[in-house]
Coordinates of C-alpha atoms in Angstrom, one line a residue:
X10 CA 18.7 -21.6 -23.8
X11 CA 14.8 -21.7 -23.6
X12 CA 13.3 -20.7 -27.0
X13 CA 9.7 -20.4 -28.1
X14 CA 8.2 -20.5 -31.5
X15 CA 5.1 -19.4 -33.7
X16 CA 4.3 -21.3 -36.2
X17 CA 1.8 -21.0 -39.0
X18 CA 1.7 -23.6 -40.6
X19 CA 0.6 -22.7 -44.5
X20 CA 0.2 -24.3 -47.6
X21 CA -2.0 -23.7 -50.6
X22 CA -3.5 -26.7 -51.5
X23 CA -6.8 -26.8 -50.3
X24 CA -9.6 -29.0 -51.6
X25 CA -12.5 -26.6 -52.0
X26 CA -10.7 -23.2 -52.4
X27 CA -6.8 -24.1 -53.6
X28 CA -4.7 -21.1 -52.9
X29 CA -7.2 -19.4 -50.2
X30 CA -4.4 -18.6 -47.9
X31 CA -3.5 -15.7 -50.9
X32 CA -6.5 -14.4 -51.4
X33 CA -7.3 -11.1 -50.2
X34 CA -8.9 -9.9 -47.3
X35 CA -8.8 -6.4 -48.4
X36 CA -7.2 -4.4 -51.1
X37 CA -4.1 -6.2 -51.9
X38 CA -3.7 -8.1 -48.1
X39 CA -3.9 -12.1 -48.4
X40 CA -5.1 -13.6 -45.0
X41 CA -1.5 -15.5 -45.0
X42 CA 0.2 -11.9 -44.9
X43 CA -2.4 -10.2 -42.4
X44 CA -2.1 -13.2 -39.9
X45 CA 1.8 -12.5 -40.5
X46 CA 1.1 -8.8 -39.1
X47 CA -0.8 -9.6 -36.3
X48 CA 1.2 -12.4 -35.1
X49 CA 5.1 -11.1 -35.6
X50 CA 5.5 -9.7 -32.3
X51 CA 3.4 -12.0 -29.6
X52 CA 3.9 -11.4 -26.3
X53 CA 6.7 -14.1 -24.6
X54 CA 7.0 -15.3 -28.4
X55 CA 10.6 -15.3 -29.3
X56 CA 10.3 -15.3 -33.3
X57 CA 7.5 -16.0 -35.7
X58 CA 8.0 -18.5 -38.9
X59 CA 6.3 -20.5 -41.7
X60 CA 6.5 -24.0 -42.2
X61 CA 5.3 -25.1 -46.0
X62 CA 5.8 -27.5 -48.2
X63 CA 8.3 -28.0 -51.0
X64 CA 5.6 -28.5 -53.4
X65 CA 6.9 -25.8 -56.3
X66 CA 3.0 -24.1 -55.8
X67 CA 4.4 -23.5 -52.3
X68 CA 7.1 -21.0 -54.1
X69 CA 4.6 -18.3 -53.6
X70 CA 4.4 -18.9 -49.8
X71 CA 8.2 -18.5 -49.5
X72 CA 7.9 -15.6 -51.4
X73 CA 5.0 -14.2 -49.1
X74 CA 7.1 -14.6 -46.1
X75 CA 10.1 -13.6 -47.9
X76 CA 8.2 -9.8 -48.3
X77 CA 7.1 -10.3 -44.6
X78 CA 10.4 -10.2 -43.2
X79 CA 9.6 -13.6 -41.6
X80 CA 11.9 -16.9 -41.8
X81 CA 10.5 -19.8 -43.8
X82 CA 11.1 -23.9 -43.7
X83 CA 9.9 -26.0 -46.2
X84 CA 9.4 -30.0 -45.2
X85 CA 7.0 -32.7 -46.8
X86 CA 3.4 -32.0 -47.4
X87 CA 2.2 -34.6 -45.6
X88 CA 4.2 -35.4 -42.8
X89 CA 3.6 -31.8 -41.4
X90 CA 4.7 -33.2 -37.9
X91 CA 8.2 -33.4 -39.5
X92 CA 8.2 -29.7 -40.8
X93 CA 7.7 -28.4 -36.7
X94 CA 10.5 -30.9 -35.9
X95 CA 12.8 -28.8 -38.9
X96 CA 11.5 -25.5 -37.3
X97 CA 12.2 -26.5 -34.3
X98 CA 16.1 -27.5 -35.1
X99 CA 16.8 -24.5 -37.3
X100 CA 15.3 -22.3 -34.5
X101 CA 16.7 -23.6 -31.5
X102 CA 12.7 -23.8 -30.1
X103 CA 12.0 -25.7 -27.0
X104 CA 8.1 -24.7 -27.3
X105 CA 6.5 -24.1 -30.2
X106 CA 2.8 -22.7 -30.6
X107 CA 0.8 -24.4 -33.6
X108 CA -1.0 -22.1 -35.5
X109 CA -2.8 -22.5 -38.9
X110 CA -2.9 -20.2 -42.1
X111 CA -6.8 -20.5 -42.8
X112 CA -8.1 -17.5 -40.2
X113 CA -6.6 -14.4 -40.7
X114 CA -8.1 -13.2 -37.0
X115 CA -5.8 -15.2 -34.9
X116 CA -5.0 -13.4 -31.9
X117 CA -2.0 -12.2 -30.2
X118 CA -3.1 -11.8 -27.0
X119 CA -4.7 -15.3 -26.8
X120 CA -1.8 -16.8 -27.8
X121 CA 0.3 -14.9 -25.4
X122 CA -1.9 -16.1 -22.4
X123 CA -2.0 -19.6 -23.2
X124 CA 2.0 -19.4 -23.6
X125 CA 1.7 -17.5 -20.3
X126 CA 0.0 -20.3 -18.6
X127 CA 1.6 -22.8 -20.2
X128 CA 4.9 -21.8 -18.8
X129 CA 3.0 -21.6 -15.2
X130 CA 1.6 -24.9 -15.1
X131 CA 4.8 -26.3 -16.4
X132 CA 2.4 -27.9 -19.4
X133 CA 3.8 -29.9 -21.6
X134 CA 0.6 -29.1 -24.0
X135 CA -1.8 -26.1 -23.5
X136 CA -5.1 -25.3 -25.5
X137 CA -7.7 -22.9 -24.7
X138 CA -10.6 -24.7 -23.1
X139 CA -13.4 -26.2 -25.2
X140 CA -16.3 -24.3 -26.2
X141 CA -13.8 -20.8 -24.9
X142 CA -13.4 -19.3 -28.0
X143 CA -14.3 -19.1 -31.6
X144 CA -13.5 -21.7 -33.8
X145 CA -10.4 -20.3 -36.2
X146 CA -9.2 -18.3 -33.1
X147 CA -7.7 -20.9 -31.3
X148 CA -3.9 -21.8 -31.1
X149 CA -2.1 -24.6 -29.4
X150 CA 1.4 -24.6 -27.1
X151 CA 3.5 -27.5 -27.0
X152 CA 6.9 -28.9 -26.1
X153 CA 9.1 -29.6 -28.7
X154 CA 10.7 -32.9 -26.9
X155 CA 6.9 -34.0 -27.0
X156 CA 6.8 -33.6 -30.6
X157 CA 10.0 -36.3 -30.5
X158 CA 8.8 -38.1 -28.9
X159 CA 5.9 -38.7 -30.8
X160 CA 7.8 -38.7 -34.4
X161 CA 10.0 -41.3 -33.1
X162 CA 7.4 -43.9 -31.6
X163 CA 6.8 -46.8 -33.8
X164 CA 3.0 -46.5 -33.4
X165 CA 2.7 -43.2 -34.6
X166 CA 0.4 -43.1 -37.5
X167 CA 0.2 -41.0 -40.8
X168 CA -2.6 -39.4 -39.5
X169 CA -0.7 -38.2 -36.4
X170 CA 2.2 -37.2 -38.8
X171 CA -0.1 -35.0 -40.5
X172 CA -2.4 -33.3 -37.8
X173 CA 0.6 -33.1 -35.0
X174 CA -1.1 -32.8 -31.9
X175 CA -4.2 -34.9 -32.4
X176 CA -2.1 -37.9 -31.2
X177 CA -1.7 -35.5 -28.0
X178 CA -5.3 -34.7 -27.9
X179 CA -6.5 -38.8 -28.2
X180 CA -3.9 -39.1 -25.3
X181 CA -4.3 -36.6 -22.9
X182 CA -3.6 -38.6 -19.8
X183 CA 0.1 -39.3 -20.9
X184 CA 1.3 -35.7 -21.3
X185 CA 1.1 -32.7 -18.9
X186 CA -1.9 -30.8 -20.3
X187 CA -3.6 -27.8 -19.1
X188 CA -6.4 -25.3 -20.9
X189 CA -6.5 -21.6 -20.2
X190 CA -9.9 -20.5 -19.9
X191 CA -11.4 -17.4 -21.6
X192 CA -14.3 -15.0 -19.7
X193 CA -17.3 -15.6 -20.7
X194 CA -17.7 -12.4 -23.3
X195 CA -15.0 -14.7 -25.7
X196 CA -16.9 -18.1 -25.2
X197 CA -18.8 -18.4 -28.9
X198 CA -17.8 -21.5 -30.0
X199 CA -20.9 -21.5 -32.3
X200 CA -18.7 -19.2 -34.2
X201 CA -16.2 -20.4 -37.2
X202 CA -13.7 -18.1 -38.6
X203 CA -11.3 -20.3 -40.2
X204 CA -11.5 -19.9 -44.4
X205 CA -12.5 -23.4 -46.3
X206 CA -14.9 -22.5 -48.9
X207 CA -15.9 -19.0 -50.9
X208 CA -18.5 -18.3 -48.7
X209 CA -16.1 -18.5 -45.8
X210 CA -13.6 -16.0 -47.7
X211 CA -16.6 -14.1 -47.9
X212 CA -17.5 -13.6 -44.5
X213 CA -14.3 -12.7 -42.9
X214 CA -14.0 -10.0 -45.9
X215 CA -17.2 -9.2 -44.6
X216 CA -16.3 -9.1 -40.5
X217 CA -13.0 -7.3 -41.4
X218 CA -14.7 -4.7 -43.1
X219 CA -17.4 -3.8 -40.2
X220 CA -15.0 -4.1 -37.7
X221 CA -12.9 -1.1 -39.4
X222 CA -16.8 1.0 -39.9
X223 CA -17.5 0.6 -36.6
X224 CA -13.8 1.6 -35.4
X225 CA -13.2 -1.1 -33.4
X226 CA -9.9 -3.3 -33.2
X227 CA -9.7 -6.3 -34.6
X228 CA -9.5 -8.6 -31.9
X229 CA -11.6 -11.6 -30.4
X230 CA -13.5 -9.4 -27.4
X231 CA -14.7 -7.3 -30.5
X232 CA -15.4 -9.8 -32.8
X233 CA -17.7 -11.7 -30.3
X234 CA -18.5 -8.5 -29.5
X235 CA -19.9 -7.8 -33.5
X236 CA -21.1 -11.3 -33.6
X237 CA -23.8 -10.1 -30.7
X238 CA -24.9 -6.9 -32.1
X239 CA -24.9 -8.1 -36.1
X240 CA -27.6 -11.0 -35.9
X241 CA -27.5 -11.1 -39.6
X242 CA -23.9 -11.6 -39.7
X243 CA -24.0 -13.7 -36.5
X244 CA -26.9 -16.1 -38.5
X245 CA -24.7 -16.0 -41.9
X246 CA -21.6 -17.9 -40.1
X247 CA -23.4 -20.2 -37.5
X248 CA -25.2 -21.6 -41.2
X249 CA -21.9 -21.6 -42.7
X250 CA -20.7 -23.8 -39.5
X251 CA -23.4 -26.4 -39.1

């Protein structure tokens, strides 16, 4: 049995804005539970989960995901290549897809082409192809016997323990890799959507809340889309992101 897995991985210590994955987008939403909305049913995604921490500020996480309806594994805070190894054996996953918890505007169709094409190409890690997409938009698909591989060579550093597929990324000629490309209406990498600072929470408040004026879905065609028409907004987050 072939299983594939989302996984957001969430935590809420942060250095510039602790606890950012909880604050709200609107009314009484936090990104961590929007993101959970958008992503529980992805196309050719078998389930959805969180990996935290067992730190006990971390409780509230559990609890999120508890209200969510979604499972929940908590590992060590650091070695964050070790909670997606506990997913993966409590879930059965062969593939699982890396997401993080600090954009709320991950998308669900992205993620289900890249797991499309991943599947196609018979990748052993797929990414969306750089420059493609929007920074905080991205997500990445992976082979769980990769992941092992990895966690049990000796030269495996803390650093790849803690960012999981960078040691994949430095070492792309060793693994099976393949990038989906986007059409050109997505490719806005000049863009950043991912929440690290106040004024970050602030602007995805602020994109969320013109995408719903203007009627539009909330999706990455649209929010390039907004980013073209709104030059004010557009100049706000390209600042933000140099």
């Amino acid at each position: 049995m072939t299983r594939t897995v989302a996984v957001i991985q969430a935590r809420t210590g942060s250095n510039r804005l602790p606890g950012k994955i909880l604050e709200a987008l609107y009314e009484d939403v936090s990104l961590l539970a929007y993101q959970c909305r958008r992503l529980r049913d992805i196309p050719g995604v078998d389930e959805l989960v969180i990996a935290t921490t067992e730190a006990p500020d971390d409780d509230a996480v559990v609890e999120l995901a508890k209200a969510e309806g979604i499972r929940v594994f908590r590992g060590s805070e650091e070695n964050v290549l070790s909670r997606f190894l506990l997913v993966a054996d409590a879930t059965l996953a062969s593939t699982l897809i890396r997401i993080t918890s600090d954009s709320p505007f991950r998308d669900p169709d992205v993620i289900a082409k890249c797991v499309a094409e991943h599947r196609a190409h018979g990748a052993e890690y797929t990414r969306p192809a750089d420059g493609h997409l929007p920074k905080g938009l991205r997500a990445e698909v992976v082979e769980t016997a990769v992941l092992r591989q990895i966690d049990e060579d000796p030269a495996t550093t803390v650093r790849d323990r803690e960012h999981v597929t960078i040691h994949i990324r430095e070492h792309l000629d060793r693994y099976r890799c393949h990038v989906v490309e986007f059409p050109e209406a997505l490719r806005h990498p000049e863009i950043d959507l991912s929440v690290d600072t106040p004024d970050d929470l602030d602007v995805v408040r602020s994109v969320h809340a013109e995408l719903l004026a203007r009627g539009w879905p909330v999706d990455t065609l649209h929010i390039c889309r907004l980013m073209e028409e709104n030059a004010v907004l557009h100049s706000i987050i390209t600042d933000l992101a140099s």
